JSON list of C-alpha atoms and ligand atoms in Angstrom, two decimals:
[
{"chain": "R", "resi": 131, "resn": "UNK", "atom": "CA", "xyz": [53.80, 129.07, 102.78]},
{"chain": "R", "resi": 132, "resn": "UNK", "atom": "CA", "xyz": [57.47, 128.03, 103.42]},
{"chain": "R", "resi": 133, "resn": "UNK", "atom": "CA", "xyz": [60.06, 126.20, 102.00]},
{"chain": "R", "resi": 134, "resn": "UNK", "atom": "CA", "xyz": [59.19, 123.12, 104.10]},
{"chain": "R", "resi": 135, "resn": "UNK", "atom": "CA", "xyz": [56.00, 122.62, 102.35]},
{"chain": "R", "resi": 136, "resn": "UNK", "atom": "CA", "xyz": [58.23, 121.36, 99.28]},
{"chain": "R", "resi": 137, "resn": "UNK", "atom": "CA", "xyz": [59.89, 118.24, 101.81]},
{"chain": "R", "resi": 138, "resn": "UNK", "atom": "CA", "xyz": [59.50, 115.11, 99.51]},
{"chain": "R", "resi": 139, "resn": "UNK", "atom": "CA", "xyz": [56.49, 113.49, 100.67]},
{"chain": "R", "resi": 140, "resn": "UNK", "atom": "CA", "xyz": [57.68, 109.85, 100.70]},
{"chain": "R", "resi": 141, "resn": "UNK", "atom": "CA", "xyz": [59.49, 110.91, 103.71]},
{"chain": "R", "resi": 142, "resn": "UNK", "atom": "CA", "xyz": [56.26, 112.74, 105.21]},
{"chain": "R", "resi": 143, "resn": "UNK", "atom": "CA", "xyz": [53.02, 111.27, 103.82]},
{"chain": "R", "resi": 144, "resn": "UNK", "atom": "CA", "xyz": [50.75, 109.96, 106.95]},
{"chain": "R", "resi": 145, "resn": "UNK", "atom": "CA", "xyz": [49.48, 106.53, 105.20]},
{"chain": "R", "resi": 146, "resn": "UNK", "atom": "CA", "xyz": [52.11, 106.12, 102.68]},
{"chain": "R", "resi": 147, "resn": "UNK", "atom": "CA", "xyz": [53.01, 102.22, 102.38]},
{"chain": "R", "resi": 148, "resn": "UNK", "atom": "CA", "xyz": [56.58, 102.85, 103.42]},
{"chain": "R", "resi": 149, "resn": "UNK", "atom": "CA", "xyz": [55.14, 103.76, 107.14]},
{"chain": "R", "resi": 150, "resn": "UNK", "atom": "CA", "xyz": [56.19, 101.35, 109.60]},
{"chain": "R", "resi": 151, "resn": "UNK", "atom": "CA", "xyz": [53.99, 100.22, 112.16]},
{"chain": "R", "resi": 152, "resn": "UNK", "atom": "CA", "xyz": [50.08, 100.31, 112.74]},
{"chain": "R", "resi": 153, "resn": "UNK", "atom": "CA", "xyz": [48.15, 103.62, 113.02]},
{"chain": "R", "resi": 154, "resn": "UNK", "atom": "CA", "xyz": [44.72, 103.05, 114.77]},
{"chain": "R", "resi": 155, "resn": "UNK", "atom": "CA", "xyz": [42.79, 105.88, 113.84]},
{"chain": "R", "resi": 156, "resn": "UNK", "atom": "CA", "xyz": [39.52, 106.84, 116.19]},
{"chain": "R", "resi": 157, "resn": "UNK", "atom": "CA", "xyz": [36.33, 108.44, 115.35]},
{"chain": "R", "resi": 158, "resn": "UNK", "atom": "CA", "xyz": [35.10, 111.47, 117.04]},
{"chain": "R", "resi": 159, "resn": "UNK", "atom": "CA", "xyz": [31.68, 113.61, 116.92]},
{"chain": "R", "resi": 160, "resn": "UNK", "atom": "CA", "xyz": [31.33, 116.94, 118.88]},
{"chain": "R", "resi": 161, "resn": "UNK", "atom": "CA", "xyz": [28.27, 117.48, 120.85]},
{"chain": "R", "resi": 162, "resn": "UNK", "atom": "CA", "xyz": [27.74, 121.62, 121.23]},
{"chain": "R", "resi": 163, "resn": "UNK", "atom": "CA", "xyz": [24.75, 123.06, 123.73]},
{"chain": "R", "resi": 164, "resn": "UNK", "atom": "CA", "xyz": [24.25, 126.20, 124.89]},
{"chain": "R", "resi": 165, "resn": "UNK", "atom": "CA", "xyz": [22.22, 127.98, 127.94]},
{"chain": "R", "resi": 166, "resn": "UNK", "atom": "CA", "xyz": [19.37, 128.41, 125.87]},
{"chain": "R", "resi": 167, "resn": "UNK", "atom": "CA", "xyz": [19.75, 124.88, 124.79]},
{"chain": "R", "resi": 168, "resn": "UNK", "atom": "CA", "xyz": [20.38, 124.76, 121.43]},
{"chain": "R", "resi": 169, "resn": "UNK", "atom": "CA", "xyz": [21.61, 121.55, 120.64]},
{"chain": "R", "resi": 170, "resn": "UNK", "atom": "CA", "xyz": [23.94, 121.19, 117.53]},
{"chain": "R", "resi": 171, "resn": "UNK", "atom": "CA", "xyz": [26.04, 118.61, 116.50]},
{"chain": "R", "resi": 172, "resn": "UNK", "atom": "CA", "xyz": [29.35, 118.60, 114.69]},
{"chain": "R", "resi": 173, "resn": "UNK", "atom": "CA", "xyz": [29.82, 115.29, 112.27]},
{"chain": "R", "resi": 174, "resn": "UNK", "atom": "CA", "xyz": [27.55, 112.31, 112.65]},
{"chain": "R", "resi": 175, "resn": "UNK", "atom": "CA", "xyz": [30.55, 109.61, 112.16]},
{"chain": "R", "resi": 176, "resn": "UNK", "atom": "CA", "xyz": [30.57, 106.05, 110.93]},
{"chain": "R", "resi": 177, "resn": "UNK", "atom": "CA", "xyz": [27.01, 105.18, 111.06]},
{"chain": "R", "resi": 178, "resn": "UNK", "atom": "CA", "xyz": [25.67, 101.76, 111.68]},
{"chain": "R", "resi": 179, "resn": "UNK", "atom": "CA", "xyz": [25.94, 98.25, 110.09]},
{"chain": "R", "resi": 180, "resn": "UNK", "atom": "CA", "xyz": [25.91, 98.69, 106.49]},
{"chain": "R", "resi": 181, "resn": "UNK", "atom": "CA", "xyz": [26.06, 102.44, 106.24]},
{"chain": "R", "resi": 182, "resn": "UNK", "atom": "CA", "xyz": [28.34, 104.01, 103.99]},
{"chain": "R", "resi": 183, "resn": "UNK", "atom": "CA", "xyz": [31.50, 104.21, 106.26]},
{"chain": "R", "resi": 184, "resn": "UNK", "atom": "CA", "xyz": [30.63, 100.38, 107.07]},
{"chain": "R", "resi": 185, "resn": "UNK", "atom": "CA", "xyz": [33.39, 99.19, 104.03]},
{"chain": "R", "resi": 186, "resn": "UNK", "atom": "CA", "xyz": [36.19, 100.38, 105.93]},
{"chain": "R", "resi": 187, "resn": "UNK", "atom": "CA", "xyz": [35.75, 102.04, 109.10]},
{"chain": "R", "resi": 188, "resn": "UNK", "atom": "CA", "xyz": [34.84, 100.38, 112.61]},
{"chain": "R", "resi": 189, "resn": "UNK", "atom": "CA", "xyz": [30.74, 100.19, 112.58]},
{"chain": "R", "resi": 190, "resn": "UNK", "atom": "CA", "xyz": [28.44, 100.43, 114.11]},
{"chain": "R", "resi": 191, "resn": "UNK", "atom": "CA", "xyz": [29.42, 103.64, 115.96]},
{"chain": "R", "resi": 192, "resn": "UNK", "atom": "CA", "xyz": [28.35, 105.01, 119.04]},
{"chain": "R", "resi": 193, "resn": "UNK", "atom": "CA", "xyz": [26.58, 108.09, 118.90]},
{"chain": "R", "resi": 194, "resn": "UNK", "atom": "CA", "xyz": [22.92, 107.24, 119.18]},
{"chain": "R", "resi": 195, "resn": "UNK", "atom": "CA", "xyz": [24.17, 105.59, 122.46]},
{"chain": "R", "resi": 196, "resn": "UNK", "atom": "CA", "xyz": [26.01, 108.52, 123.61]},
{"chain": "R", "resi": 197, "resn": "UNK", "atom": "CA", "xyz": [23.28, 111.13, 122.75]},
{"chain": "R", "resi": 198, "resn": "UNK", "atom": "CA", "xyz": [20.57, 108.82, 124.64]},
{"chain": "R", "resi": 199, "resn": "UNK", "atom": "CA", "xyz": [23.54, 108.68, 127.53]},
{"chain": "R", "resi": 200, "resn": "UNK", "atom": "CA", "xyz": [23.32, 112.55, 127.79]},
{"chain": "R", "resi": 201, "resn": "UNK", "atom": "CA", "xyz": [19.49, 112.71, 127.66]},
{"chain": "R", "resi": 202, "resn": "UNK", "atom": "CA", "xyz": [19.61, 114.16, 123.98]},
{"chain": "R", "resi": 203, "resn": "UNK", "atom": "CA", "xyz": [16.88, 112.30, 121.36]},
{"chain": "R", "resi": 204, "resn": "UNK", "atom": "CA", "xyz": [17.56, 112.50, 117.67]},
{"chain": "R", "resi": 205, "resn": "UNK", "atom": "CA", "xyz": [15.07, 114.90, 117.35]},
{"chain": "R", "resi": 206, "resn": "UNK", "atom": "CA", "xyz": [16.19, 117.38, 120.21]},
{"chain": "R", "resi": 207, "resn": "UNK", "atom": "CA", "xyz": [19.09, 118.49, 117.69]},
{"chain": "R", "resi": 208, "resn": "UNK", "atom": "CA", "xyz": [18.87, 121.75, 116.26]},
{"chain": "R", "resi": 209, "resn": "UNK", "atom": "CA", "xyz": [21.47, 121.77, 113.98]},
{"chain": "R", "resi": 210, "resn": "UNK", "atom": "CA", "xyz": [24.07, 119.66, 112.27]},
{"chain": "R", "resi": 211, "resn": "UNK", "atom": "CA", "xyz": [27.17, 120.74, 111.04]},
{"chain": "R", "resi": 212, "resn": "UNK", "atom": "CA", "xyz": [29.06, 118.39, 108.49]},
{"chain": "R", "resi": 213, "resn": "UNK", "atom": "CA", "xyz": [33.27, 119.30, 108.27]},
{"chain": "R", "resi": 214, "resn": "UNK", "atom": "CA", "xyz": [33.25, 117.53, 104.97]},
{"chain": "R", "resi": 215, "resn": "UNK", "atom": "CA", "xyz": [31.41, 114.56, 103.24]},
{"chain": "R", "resi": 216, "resn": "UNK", "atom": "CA", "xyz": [33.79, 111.77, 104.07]},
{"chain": "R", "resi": 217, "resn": "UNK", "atom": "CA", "xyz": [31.57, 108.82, 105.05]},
{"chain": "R", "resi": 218, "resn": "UNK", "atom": "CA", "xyz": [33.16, 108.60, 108.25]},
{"chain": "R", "resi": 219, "resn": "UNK", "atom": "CA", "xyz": [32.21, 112.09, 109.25]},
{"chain": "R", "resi": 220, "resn": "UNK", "atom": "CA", "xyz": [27.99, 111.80, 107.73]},
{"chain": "R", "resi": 221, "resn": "UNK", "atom": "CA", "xyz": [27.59, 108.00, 108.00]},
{"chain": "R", "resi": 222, "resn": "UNK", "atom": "CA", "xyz": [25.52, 108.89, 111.01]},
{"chain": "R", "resi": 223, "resn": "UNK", "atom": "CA", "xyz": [23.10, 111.12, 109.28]},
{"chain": "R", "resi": 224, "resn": "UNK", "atom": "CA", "xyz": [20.80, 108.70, 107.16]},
{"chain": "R", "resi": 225, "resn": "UNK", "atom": "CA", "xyz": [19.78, 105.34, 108.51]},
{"chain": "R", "resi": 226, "resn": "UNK", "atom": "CA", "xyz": [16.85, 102.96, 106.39]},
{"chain": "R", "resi": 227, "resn": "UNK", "atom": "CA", "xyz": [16.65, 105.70, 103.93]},
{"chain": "R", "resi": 228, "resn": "UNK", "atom": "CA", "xyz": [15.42, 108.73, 106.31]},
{"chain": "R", "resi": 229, "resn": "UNK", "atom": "CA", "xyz": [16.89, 111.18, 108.23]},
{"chain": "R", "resi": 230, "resn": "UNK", "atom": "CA", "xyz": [17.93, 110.22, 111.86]},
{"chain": "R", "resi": 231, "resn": "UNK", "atom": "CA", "xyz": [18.40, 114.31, 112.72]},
{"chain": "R", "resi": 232, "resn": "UNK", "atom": "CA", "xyz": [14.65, 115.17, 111.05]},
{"chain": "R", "resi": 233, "resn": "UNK", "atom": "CA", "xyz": [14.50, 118.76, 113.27]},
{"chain": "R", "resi": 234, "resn": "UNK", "atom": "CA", "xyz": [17.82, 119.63, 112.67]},
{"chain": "R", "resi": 235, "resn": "UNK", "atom": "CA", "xyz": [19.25, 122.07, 109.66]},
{"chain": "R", "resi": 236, "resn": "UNK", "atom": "CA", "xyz": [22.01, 120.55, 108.16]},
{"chain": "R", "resi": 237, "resn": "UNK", "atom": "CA", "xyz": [25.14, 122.85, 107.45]},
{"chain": "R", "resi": 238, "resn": "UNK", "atom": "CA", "xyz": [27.23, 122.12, 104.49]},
{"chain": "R", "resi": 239, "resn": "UNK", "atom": "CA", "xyz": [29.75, 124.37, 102.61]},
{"chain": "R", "resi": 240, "resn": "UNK", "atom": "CA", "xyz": [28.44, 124.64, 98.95]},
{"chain": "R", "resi": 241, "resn": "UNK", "atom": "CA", "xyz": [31.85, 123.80, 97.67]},
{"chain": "R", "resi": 242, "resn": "UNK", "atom": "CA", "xyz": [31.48, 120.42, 99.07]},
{"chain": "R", "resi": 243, "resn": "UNK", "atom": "CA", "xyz": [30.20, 117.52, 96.92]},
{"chain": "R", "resi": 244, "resn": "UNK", "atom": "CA", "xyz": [27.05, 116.47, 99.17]},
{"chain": "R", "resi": 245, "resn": "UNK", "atom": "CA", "xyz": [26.03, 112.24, 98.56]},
{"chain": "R", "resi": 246, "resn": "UNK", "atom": "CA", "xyz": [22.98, 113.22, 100.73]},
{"chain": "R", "resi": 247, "resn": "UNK", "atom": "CA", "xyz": [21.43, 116.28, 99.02]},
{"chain": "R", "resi": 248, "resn": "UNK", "atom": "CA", "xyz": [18.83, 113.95, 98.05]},
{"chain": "R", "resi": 249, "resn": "UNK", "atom": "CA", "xyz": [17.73, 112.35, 100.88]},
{"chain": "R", "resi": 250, "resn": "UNK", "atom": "CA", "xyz": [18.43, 115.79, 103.23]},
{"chain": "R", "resi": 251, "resn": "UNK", "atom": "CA", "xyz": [16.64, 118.48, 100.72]},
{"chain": "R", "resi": 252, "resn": "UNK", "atom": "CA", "xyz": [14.55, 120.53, 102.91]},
{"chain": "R", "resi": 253, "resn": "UNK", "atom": "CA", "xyz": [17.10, 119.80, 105.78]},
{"chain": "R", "resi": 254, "resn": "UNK", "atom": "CA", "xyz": [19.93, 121.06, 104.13]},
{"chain": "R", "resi": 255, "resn": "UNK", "atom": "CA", "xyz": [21.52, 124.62, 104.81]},
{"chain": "R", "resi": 256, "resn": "UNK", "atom": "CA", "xyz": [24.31, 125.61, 102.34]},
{"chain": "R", "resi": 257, "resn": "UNK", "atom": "CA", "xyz": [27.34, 128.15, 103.16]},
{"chain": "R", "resi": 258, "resn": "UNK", "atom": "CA", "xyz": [29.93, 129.97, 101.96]},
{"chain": "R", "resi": 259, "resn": "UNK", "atom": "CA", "xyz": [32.59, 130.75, 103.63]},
{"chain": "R", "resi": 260, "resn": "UNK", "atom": "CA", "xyz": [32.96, 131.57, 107.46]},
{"chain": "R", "resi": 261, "resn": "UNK", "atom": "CA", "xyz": [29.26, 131.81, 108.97]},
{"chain": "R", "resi": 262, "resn": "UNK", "atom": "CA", "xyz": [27.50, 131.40, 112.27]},
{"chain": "R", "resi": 263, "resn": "UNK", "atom": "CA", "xyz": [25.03, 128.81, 112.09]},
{"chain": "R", "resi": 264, "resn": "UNK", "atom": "CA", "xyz": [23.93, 128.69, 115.24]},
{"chain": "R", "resi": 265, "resn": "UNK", "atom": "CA", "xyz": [24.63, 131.14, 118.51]},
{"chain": "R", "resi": 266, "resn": "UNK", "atom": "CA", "xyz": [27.42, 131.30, 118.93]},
{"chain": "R", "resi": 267, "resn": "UNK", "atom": "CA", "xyz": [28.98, 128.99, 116.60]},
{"chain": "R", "resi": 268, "resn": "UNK", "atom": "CA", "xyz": [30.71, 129.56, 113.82]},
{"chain": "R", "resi": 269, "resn": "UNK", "atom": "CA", "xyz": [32.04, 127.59, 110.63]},
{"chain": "R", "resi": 270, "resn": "UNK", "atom": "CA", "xyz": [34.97, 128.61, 109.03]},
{"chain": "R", "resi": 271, "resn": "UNK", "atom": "CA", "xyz": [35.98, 127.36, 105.74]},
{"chain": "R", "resi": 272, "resn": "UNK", "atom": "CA", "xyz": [39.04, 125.69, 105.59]},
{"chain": "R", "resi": 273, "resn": "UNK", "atom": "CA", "xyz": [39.72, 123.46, 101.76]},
{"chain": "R", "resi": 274, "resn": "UNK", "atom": "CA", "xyz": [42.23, 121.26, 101.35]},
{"chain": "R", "resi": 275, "resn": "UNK", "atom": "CA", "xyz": [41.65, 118.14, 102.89]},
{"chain": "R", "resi": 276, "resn": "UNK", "atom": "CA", "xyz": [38.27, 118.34, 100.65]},
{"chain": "R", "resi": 277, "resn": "UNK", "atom": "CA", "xyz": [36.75, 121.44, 98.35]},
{"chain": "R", "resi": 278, "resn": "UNK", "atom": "CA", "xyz": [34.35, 122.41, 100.77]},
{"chain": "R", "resi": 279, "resn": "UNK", "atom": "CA", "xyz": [35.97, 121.32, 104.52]},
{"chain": "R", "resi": 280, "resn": "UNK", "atom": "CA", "xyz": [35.11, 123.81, 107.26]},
{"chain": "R", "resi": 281, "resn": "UNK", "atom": "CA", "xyz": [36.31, 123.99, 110.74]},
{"chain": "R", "resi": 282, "resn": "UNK", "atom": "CA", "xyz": [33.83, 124.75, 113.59]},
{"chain": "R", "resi": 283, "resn": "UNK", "atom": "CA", "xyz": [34.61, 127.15, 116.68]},
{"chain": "R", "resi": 284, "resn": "UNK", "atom": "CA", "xyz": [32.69, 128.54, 119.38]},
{"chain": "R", "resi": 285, "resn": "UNK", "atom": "CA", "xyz": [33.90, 130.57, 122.40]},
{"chain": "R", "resi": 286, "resn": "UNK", "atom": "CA", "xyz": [37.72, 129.04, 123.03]},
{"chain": "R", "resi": 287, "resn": "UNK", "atom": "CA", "xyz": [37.34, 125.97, 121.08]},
{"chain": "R", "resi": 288, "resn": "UNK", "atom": "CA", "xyz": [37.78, 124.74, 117.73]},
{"chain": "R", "resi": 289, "resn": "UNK", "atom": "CA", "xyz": [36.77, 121.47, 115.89]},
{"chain": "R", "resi": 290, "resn": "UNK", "atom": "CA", "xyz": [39.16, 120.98, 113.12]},
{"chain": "R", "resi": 291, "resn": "UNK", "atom": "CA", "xyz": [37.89, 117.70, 111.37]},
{"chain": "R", "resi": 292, "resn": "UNK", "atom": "CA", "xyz": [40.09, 116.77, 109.17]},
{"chain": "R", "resi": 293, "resn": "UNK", "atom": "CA", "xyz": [42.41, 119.56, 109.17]},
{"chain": "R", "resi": 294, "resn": "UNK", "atom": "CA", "xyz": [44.77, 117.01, 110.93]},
{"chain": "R", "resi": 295, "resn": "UNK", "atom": "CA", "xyz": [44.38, 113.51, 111.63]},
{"chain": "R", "resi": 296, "resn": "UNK", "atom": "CA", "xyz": [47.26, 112.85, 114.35]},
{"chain": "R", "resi": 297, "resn": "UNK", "atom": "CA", "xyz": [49.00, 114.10, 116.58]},
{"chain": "R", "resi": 298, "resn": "UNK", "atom": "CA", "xyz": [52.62, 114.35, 114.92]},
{"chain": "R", "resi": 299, "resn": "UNK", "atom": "CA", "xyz": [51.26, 117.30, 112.41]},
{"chain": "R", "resi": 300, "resn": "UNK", "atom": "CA", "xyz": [50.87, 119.31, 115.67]},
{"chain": "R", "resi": 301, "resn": "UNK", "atom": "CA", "xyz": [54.54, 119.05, 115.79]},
{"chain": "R", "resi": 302, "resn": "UNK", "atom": "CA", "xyz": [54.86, 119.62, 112.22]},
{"chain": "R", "resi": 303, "resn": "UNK", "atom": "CA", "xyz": [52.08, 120.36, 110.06]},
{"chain": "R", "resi": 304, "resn": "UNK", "atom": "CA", "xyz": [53.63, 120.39, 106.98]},
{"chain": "R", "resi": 305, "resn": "UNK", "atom": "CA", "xyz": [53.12, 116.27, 107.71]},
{"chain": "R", "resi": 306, "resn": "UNK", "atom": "CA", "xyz": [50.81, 115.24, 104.89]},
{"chain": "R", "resi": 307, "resn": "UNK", "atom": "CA", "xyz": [48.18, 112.91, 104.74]},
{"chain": "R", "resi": 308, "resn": "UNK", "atom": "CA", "xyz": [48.07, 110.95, 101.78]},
{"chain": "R", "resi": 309, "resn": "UNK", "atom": "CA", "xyz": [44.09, 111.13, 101.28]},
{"chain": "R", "resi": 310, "resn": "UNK", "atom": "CA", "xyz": [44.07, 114.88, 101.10]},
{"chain": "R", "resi": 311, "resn": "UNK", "atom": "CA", "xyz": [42.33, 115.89, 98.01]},
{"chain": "R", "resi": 312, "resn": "UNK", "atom": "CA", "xyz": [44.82, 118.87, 97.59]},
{"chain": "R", "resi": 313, "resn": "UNK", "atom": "CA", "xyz": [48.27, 117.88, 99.20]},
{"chain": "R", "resi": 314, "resn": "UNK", "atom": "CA", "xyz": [49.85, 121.67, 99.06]},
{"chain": "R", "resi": 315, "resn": "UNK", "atom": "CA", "xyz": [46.46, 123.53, 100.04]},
{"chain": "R", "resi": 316, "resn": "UNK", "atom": "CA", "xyz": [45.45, 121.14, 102.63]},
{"chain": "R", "resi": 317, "resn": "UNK", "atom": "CA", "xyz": [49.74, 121.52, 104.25]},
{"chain": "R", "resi": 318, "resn": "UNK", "atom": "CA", "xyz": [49.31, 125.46, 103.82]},
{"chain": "R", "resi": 319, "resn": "UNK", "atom": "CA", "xyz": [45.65, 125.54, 105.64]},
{"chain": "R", "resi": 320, "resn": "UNK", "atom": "CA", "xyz": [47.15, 122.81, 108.30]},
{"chain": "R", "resi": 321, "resn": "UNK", "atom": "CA", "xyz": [49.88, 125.50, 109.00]},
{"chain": "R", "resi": 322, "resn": "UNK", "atom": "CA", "xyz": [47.86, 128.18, 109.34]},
{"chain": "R", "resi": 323, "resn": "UNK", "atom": "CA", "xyz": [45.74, 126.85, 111.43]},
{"chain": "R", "resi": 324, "resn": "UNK", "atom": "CA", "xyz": [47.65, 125.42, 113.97]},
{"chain": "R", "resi": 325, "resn": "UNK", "atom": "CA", "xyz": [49.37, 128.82, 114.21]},
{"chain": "R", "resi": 326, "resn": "UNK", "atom": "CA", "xyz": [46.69, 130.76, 114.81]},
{"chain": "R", "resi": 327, "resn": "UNK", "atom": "CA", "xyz": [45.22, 127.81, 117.60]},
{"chain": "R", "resi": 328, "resn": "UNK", "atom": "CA", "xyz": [48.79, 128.45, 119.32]},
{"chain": "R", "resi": 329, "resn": "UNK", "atom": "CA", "xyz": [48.85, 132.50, 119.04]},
{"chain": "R", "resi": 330, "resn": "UNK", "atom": "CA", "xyz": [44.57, 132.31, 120.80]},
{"chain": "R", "resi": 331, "resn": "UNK", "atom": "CA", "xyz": [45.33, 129.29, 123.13]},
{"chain": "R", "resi": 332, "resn": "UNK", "atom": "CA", "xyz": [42.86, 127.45, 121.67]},
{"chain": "R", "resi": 333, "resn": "UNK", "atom": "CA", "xyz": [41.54, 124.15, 123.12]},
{"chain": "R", "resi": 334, "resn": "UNK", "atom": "CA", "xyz": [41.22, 122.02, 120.03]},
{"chain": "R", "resi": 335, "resn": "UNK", "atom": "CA", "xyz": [38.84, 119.08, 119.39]},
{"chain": "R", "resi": 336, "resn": "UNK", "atom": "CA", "xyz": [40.04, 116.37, 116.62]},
{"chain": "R", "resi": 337, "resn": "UNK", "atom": "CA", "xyz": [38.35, 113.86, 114.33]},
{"chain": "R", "resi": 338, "resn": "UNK", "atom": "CA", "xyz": [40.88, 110.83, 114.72]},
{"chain": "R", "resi": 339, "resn": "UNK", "atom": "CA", "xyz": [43.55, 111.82, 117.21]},
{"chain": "R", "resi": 340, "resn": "UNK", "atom": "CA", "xyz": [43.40, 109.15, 120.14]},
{"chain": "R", "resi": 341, "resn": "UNK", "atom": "CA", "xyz": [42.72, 111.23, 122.90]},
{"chain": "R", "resi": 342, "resn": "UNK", "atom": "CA", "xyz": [40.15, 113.89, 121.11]},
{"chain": "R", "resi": 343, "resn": "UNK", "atom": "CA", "xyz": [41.27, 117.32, 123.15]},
{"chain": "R", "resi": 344, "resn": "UNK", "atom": "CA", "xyz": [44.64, 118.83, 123.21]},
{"chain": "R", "resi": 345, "resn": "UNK", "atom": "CA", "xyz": [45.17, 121.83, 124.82]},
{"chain": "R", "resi": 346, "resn": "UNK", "atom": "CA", "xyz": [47.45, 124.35, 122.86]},
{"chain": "P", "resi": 97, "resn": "ZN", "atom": "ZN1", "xyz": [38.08, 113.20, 105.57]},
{"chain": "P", "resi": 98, "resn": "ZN", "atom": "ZN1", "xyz": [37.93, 111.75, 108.71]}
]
């Protein structure tokens, strides 16, 4: 952790009411399957009309569309892995009071407060720490942002959620966001991990940036 992580925020904080200008931030969920076809899928987004995302974020989303555009039914999906339980990352997950993934395990990090444990039970797959959940694909866990975030990687790619949520903390992540639960853990995981995606090469998938892949 450097001395930058102590700039004043007012000057730094992503959402802070002195920005100028409008920030559109986009949704994005991360379709992963392999040659055996395993089908797992990372976040579940915004859900439709009236989910729990509906309040705030643009619904209904897209991704029952865009799984029945690739050929992949609700049911085909092996596993799901949450980053965190923001409702525009699981708004997805339970529509009319059942579960829309009903095959699929459902990977959560035990440290992360989980509005679905009820309605998931049997579904639900808890984890501490870095694990691989399915082959091939690991979560790591990566707090801050929330208690229990983790970031998903498999082969040369990584799926940071909410580790950032635009593009100017690539440039400097000691940027804050001002919904991060924990301002200085979230800045010192943010700058680790983009360090360590720039020292592999990683490509890296985001939640909200506007284009979702960026090539470091
Ligand atoms: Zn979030
Ligand atoms: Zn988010």
């Amino acid at each position: 952790m450097g001395p930058s992580l102590r700039r004043p925020f007012l000057e730094t904080f992503l959402g802070a009411p002195s920005d100028e200008g409008e920030w559109v931030l986009h949704f994005h969920c991360y379709l992963l399957r392999d040659s055996r076809d395993h089908v797992t899928l990372v976040d579940t987004g915004v859900g439709p009309v009236g989910s729990p995302a509906s309040s705030w974020a643009p619904v209904p989303g897209r991704l029952r569309e865009e799984l029945a555009a690739l050929g992949v039914r609700p049911a085909d999906v092996d596993t799901v892995i949450f980053t965190h339980m923001h409702s525009d990352h699981y708004s997805g997950t339970v529509v009319d009071g059942e579960p829309v993934f009903a095959n699929a395990r459902h990977v959560i990090q035990r440290a992360e407060p989980n509005p679905l444990a009820e309605q998931l039970r049997d579904l639900l797959h808890l984890v501490e720490g870095d694990a691989e959940v399915a082959p091939g694909v690991w979560v790591r866990h990566t707090p801050g942002h929330t208690p229990g975030h983790q970031i998903v990687e498999t082969g040369g790619f990584t799926m940071a959620g909410d580790v950032l949520h635009h593009p100017v903390q690539l440039a400097d992540p000691t940027i804050r966001y001002v919904y991060d639960d924990d301002s200085d853990l979230a800045a010192k995981t943010r700058l680790d991990l983009v360090a360590r995606l720039r020292a592999e090469r990683r490509l890296l998938a985001t939640a909200h940036f506007p284009e979702p892949f960026v090539q470091l």
